[in-house]
Coordinates of C-alpha atoms and ligand atoms in Angstrom, one line a residue:
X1 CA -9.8 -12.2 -17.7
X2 CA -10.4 -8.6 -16.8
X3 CA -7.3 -6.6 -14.8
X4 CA -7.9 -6.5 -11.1
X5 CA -9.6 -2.8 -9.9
X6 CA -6.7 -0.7 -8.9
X7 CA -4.4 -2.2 -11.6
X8 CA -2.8 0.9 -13.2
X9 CA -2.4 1.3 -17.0
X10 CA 0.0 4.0 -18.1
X11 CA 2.8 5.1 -20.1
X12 CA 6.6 6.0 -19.3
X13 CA 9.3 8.6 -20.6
X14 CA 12.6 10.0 -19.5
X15 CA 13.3 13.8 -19.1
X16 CA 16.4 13.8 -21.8
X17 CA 14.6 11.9 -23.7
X18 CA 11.6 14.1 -24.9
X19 CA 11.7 17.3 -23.5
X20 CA 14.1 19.5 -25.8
X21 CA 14.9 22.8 -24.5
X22 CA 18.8 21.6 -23.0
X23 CA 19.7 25.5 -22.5
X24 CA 16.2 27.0 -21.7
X25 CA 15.2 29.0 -18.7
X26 CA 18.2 28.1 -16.4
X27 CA 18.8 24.6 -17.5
X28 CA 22.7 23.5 -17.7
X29 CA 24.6 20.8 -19.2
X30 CA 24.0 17.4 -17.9
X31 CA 26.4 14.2 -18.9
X32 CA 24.1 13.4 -21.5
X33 CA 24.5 16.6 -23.5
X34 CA 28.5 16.2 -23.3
X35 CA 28.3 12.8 -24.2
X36 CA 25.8 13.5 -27.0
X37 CA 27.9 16.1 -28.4
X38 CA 31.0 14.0 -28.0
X39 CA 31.4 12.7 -32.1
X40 CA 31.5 9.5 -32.2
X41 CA 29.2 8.6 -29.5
X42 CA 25.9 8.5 -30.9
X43 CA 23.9 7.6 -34.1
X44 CA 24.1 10.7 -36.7
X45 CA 25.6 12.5 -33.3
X46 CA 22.2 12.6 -32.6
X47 CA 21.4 15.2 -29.1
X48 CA 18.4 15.5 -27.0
X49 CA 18.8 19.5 -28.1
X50 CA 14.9 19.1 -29.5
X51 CA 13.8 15.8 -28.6
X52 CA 10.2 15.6 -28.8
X53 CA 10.1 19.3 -27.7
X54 CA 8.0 18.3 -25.1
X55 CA 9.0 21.1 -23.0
X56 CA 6.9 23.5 -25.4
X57 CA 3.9 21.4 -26.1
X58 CA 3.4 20.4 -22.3
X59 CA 0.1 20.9 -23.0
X60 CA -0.6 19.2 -26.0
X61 CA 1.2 15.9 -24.8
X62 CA -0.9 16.3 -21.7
X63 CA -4.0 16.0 -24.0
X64 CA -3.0 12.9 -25.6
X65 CA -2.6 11.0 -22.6
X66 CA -5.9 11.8 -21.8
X67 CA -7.2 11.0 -25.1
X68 CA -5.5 7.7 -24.6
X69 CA -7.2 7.4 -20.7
X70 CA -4.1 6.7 -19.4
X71 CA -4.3 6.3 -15.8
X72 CA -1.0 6.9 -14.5
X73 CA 2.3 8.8 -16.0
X74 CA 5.5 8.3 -15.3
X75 CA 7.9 11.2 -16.4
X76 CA 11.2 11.9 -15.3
X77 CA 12.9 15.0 -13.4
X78 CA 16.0 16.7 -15.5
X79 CA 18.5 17.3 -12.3
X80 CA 20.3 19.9 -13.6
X81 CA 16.8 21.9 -14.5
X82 CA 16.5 22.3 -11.1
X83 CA 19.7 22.3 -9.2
X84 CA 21.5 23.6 -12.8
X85 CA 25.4 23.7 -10.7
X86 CA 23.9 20.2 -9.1
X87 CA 24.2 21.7 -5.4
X88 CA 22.9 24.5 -4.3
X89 CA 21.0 27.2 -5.8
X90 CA 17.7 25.8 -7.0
X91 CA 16.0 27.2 -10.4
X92 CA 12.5 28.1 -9.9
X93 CA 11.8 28.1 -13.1
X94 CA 12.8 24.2 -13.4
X95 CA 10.5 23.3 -11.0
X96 CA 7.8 25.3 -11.9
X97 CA 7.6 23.2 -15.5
X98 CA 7.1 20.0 -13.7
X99 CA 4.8 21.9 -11.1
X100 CA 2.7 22.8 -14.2
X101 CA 3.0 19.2 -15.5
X102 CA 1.8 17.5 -12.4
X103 CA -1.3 19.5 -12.0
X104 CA -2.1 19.0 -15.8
X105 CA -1.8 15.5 -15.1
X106 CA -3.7 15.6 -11.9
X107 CA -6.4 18.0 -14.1
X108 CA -6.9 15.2 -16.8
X109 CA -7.8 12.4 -13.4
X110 CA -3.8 11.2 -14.4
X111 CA -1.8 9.6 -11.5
X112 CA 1.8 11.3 -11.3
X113 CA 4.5 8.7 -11.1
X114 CA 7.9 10.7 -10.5
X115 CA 11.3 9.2 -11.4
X116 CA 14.1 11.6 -9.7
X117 CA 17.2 10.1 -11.6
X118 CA 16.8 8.7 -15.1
X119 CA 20.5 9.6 -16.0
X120 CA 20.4 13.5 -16.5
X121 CA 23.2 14.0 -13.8
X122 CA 24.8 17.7 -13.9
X123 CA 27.8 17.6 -15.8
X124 CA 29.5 19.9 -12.9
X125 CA 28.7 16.7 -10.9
X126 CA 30.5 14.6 -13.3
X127 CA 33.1 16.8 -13.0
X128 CA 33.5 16.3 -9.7
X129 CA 33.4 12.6 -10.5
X130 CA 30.1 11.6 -10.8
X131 CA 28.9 8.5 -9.6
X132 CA 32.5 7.3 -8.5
X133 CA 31.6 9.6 -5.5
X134 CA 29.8 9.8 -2.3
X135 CA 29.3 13.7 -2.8
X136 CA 27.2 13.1 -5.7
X137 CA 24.7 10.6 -3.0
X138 CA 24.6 13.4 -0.7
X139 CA 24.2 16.0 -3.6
X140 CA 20.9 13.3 -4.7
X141 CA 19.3 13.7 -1.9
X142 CA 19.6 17.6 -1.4
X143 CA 18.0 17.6 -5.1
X144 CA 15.5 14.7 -3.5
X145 CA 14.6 17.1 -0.8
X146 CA 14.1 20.2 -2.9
X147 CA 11.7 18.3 -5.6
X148 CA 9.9 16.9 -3.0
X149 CA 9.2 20.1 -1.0
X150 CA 8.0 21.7 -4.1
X151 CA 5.9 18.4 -6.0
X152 CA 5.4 16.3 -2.5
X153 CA 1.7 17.6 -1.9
X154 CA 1.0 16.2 -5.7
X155 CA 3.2 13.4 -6.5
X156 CA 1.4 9.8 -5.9
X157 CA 4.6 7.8 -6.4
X158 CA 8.3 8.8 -6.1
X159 CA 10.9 6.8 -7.8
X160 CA 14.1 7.4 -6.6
X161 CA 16.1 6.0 -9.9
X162 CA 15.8 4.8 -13.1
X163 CA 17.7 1.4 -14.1
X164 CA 20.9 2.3 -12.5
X165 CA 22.7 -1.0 -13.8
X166 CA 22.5 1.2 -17.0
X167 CA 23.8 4.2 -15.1
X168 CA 26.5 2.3 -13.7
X169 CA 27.5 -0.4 -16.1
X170 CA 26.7 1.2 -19.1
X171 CA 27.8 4.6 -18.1
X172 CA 31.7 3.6 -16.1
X173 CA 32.5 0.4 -17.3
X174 CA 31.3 -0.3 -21.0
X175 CA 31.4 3.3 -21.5
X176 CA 28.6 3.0 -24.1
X177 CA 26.3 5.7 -22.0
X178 CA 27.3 8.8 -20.7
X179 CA 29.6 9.9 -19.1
X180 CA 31.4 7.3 -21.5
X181 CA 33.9 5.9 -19.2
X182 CA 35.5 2.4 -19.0
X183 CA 37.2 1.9 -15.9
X184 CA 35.8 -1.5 -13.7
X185 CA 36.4 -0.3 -10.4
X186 CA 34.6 3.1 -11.3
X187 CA 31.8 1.5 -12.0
X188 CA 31.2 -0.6 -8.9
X189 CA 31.9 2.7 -7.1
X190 CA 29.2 3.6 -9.5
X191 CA 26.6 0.9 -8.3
X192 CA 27.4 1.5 -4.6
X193 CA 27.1 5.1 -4.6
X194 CA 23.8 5.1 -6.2
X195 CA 22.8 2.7 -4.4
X196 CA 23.4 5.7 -1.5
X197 CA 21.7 8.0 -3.3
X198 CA 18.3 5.8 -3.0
X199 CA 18.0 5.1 0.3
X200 CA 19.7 9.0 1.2
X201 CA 17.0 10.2 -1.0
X202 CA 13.9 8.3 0.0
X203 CA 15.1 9.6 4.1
X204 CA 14.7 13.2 2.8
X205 CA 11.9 12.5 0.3
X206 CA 9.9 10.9 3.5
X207 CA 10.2 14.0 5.6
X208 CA 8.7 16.7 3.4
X209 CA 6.2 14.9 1.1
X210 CA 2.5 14.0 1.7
X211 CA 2.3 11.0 4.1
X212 CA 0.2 9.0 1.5
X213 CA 2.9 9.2 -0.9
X214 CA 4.2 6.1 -2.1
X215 CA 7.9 4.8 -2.5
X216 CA 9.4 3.1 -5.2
X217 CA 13.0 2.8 -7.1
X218 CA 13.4 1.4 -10.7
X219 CA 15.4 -1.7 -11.8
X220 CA 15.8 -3.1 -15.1
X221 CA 16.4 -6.5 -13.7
X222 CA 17.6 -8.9 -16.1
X223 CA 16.3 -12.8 -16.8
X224 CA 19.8 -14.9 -17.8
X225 CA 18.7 -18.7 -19.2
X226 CA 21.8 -21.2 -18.5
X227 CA 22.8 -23.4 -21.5
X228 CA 25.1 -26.1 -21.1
X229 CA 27.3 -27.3 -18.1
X230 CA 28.4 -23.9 -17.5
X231 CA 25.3 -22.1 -17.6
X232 CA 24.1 -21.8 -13.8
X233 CA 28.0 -20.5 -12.7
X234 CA 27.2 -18.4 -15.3
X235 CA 24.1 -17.2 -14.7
X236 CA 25.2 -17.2 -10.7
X237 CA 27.9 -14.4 -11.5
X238 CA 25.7 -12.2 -14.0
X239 CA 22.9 -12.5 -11.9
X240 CA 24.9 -11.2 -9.1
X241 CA 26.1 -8.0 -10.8
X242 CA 22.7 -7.3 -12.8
X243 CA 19.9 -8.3 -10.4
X244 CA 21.5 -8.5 -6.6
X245 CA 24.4 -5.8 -6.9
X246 CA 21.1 -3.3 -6.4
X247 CA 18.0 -5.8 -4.8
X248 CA 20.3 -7.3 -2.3
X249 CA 21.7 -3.5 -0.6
X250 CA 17.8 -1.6 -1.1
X251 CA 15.4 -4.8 -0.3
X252 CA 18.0 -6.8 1.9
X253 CA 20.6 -4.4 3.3
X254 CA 23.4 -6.5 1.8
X255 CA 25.7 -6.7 -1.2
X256 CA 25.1 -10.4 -1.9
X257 CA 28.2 -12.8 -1.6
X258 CA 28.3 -13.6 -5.3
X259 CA 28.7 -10.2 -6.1
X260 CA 32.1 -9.8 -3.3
X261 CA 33.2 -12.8 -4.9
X262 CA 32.9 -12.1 -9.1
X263 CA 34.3 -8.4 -8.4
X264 CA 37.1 -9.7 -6.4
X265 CA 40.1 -9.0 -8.1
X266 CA 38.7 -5.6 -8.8
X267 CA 38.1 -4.2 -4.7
X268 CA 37.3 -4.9 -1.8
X269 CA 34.4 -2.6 -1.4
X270 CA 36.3 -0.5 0.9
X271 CA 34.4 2.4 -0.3
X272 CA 31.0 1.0 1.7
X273 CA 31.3 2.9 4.7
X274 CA 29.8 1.6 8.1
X275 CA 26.4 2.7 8.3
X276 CA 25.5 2.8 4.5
X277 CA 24.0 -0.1 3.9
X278 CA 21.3 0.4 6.9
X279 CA 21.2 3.8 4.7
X280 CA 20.4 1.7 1.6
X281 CA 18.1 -0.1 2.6
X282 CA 14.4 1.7 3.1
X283 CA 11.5 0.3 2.9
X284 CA 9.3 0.9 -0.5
X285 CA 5.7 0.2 -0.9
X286 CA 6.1 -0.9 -4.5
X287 CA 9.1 -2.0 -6.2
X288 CA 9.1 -1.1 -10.6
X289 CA 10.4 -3.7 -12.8
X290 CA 11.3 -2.8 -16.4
X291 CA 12.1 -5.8 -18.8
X292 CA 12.4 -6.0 -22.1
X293 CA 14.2 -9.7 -22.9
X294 CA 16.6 -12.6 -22.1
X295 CA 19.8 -13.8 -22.2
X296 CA 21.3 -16.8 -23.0
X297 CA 24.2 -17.2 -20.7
X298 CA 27.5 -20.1 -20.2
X299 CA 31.3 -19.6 -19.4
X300 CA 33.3 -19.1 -22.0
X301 CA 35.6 -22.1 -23.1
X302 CA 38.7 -19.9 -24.1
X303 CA 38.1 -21.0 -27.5
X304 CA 37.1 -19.0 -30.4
X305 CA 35.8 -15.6 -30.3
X306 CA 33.8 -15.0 -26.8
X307 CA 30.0 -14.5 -27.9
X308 CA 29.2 -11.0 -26.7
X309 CA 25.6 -10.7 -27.1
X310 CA 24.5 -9.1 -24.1
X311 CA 21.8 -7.1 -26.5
X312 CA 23.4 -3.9 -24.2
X313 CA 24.8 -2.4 -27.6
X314 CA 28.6 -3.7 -26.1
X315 CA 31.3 -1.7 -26.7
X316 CA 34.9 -2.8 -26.6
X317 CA 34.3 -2.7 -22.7
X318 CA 31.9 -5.0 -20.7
X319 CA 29.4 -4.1 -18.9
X320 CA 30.1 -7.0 -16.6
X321 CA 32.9 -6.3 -14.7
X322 CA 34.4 -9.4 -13.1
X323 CA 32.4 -11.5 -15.2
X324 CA 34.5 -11.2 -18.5
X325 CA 34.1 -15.3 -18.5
X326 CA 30.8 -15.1 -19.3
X327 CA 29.3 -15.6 -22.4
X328 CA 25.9 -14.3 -23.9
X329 CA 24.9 -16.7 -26.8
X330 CA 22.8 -15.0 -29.0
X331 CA 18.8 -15.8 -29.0
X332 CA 16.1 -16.9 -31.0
X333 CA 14.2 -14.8 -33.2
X334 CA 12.1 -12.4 -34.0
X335 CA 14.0 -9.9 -32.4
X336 CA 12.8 -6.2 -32.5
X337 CA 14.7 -3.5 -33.9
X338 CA 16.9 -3.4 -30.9
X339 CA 18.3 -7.1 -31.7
X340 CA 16.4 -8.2 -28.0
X341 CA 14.6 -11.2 -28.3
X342 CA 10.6 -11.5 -27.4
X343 CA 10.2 -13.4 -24.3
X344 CA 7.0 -12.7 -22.3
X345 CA 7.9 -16.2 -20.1
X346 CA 11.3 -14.0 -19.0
X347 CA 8.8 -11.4 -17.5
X348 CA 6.7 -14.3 -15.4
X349 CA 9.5 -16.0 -14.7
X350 CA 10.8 -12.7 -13.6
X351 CA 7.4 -11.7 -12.0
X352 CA 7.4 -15.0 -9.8
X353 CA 10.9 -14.8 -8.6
X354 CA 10.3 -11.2 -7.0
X355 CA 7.4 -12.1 -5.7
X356 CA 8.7 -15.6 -4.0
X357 CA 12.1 -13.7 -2.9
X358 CA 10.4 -10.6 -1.6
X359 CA 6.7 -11.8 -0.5
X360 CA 4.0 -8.9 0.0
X361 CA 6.5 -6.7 -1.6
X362 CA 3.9 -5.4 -4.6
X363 CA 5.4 -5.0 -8.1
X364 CA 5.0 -2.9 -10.8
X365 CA 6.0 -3.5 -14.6
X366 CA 7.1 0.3 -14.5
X367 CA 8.6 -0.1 -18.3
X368 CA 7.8 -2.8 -21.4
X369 CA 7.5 -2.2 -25.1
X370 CA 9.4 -2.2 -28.3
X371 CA 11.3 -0.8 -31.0
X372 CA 10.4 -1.8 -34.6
X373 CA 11.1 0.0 -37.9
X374 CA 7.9 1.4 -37.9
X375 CA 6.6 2.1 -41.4
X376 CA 3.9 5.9 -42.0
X377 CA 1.3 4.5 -44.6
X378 CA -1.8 7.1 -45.4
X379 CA -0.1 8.9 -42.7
X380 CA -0.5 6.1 -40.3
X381 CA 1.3 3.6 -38.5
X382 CA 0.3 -0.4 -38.5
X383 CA 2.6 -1.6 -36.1
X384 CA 1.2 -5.1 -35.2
X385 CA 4.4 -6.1 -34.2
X386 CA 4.3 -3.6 -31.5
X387 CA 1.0 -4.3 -30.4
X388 CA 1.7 -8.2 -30.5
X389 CA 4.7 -7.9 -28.1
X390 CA 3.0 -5.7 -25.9
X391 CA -0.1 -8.0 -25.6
X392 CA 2.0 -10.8 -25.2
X393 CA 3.7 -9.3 -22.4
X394 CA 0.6 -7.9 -20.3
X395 CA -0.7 -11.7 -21.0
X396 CA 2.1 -12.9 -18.8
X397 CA 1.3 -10.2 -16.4
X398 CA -2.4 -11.6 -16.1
X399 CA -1.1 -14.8 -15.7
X400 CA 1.2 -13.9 -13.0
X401 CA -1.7 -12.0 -11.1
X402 CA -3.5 -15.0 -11.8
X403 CA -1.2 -17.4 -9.4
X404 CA -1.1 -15.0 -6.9
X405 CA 1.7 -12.5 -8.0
X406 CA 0.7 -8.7 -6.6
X407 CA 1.5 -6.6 -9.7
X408 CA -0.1 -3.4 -9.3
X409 CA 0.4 -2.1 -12.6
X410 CA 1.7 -1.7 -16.4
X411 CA 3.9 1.2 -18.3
X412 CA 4.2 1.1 -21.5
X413 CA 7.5 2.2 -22.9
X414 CA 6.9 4.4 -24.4
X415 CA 4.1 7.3 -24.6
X416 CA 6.2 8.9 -28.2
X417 CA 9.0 8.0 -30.0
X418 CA 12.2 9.7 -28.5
X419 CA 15.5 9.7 -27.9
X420 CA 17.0 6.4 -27.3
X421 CA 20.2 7.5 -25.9
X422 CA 23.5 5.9 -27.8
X423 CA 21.1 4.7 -31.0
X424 CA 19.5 8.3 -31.3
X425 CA 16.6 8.9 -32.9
X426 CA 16.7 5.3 -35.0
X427 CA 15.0 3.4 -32.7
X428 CA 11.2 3.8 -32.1
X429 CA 9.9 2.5 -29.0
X430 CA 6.3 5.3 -29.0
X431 CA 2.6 4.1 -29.6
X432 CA 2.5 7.2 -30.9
X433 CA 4.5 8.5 -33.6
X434 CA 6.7 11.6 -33.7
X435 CA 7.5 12.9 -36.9
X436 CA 11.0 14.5 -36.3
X437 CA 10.8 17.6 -39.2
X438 CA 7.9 18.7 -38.2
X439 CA 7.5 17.1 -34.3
X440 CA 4.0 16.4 -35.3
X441 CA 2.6 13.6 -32.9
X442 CA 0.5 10.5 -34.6
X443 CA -1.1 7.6 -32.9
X444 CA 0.1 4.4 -34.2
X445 CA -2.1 1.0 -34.3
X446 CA -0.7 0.2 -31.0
X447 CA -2.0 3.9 -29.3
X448 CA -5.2 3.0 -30.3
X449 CA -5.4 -0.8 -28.9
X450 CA -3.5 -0.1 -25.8
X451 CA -6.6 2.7 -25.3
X452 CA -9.1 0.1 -25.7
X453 CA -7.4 -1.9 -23.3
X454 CA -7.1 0.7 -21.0
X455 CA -10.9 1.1 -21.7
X456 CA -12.4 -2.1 -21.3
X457 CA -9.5 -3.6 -18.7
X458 CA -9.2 -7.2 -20.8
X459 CA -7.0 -8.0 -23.6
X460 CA -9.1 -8.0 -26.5
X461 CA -9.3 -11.5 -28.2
X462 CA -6.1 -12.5 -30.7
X463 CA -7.2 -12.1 -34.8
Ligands
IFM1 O1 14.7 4.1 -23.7 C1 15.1 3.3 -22.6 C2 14.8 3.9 -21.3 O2 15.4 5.2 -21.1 C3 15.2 3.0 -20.2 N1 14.8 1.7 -20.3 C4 15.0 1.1 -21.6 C5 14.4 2.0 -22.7 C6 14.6 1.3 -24.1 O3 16.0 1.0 -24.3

């Protein structure tokens, strides 16, 4: 089965992730680059100081998408590149490197597919207290405003944020992203306040960009499988805080009542203010899914040691506030280098549910791939794991579209190895290689098939 015309094929990265360059040409600190430098906190204190020092070979990573016909690209803006104090005075320079990246996308027949937020916040923000506050909403959408004024004739698709369960949960409560804090209440003030910050951002994006522009935010919504008796109370309460804590304010203008309920004894939400969930709650044209794998989820019993496999590299802290009871069982193998399990029926599952909850909402698989421990032999890279799991996952994806589903589209994660936040540079996820002495770029096996797919629009027959 070919790929319907108009379905998208492209490739994903993240600002901090690959572009090097931290204190170049007016750039300041974001959290990442505290957090980074805070010992302790990431593999071999790994920083994105170099990265893939994509911010000096602009032009040579511009040439390998081509080379791989990608059709769309979906980068990420650093915040404090362009707003470096987070508010006010806005760096020229900044903007003019992703103005310069844009049109060589646009050069090479590459649709541009902006993310604003894909956790770069400027560590004066943080300062201030982050994502705790409503400043840092308004802040957003200043920031919104001003990238959209200077990219909005260019930019195809705006995304307002990347995965902000990560940003949220990961960053306030299990304190295993930056800014590395632990604190449950701060990171429900977390999920509300970004929240804010989308539908803030998409009012000021809407007034200065191209009226053709499309509108889309980011989730990295989460497939829990009940086992046992337990399982759908659990599943009901994870569900709440990982999936509807962020659909149910943006695509419904509600927090759902699961979500009051499980984070209960932690507020009352008093920090929703009248008006902001009317705020929240835009419309988008398409809305991006990322998914990687499954969980396995019941209520703990009380006995033995509470099964913690979340696959969210869990610190002492949860990343489930409220939902402590919960268990993740661990899954069934192969796993890739990540420990996440391989479950392309997750993403159909996944697919079918958005589609059925939010009909002729059109969805976008806006990240997908994997980390293994890739191995260079004759100075290549034969990574049919990686190509396996990513075939298997655009399969579901046909056979979604197949029954119906609208899914516009398929992002590999990612174009190069990179930084992968808390695990460093130990975990690949590129289809093509980076070599990290000499940043030398190599297309693995996988490059080369996804280009063929990309070429001929079918998934090539299975050896
Ligand atoms: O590398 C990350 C990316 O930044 C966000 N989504 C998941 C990827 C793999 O962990």
């Amino acid at each position: 089965m070919a790929f319907p015309d108009g379905f998208l094929f492209g490739s994903a990265t993240a600002s901090y992730q690959i572009e090097g360059a931290v204190d170049e040409d007016g750039r300041r600190p974001s959290i990442w680059d505290t957090f980074s430098r805070t010992p302790g906190k990431v593999v071999n204190g790994d920083t994105g100081d170099v990265a893939d020092d994509h911010y000096h070979r602009l032009d040579e990573d511009l040439d390998l998408m081509a080379s791989l016909g990608l059709e769309a690209y979906r980068f990420s803006i650093a915040w404090p590149r362009v707003i470096p104090e987070g508010r006010g005075a806005v760096n020229q320079a900044g903007l003019d490197f992703y103005s310069r990246l844009v049109d060589g996308l646009l050069a090479r027949g590459i649709r541009p597919v902006a993310t604003l937020y894909h956790w770069d916040l400027p560590q004066v923000l943080e300062d201030e207290g982050g994502w705790t506050v409503r400043s840092t909403a308004e802040a957003f959408a200043d920031y919104a405003r001003v990238v959209g004024q200077a990219l909005g004739d260019r930019v195809h698709t705006w995304t307002t944020l990347n995965e902000p369960w990560c940003a949220a949960y990961l960053g306030y409560a299990a304190g295993v992203h930056a800014p590395g804090i632990t604190d449950r209440l701060a990171s429900l003030k977390a999920v509300h306040h970004l929240n804010l910050a989308h539908g803030l951002a998409l009012k000021a994006l809407r007034e200065v960009v191209k009226p053709d522009a499309e509108f889309s935010v980011t989730l990295n919504l989460h497939v829990f499988r009940p086992v046992g008796d337990t399982g759908l109370d659990a599943q009901r309460r994870v569900a709440a805080l990982g999936n509807a804590a962020f659909l149910g304010p943006m695509l419904e203008g509600v927090y759902p009542t699961d979500m009051l309920e499980v984070t209960r004894s932690i507020t009352d939400w008093s920090f929703v203010e009248e008006g902001d969930l009317e705020t929240i709650n835009q419309p988008i044209d398409v809305l991006g899914v990322n998914y990687y794998s499954s969980s396995n989820v019941r209520l703990w019993d009380g006995a033995g040691e509470r099964s913690r496999a979340d696959g969210h590299n869990a610190g002492t802290a949860t990343p489930w506030p409220g939902a402590e009871d919960v268990e993740f069982l661990p899954t069934e193998g192969p796993h890739t280098d990540m420990g996440w399990n391989i479950d392309p029926a997750g993403l159909e599952d996944l697919l079918t549910a958005l589609s059925e909850r939010y009909p002729g909402l059109p969805l976008m698989v806006t990240e997908n791939g994997a980390a293994f421990p890739d191995e260079v032999r004759d100075g290549r890279v034969h990574d049919a794991d990686r190509i396996d799991y990513v075939r298997r996952h655009l399969q579901a994806v046909q056979n979604v579209i197949a029954r119906g589903v609208d899914v516009r589209g398929y992002f590999v994660w990612s174009l190069m190895d990179n930084f992968e936040w808390a695990f460093g540079y130990t975990k690949r996820f590129g289809i093509v290689r980076v070599d990290y002495d000499t940043l030398e770029r190599t297309r693995k096996d996988s490059a080369d098939w996804f280009a063929e797919v990309i070429r001929t629009r079918e998934l090539p027959e299975t050896p």
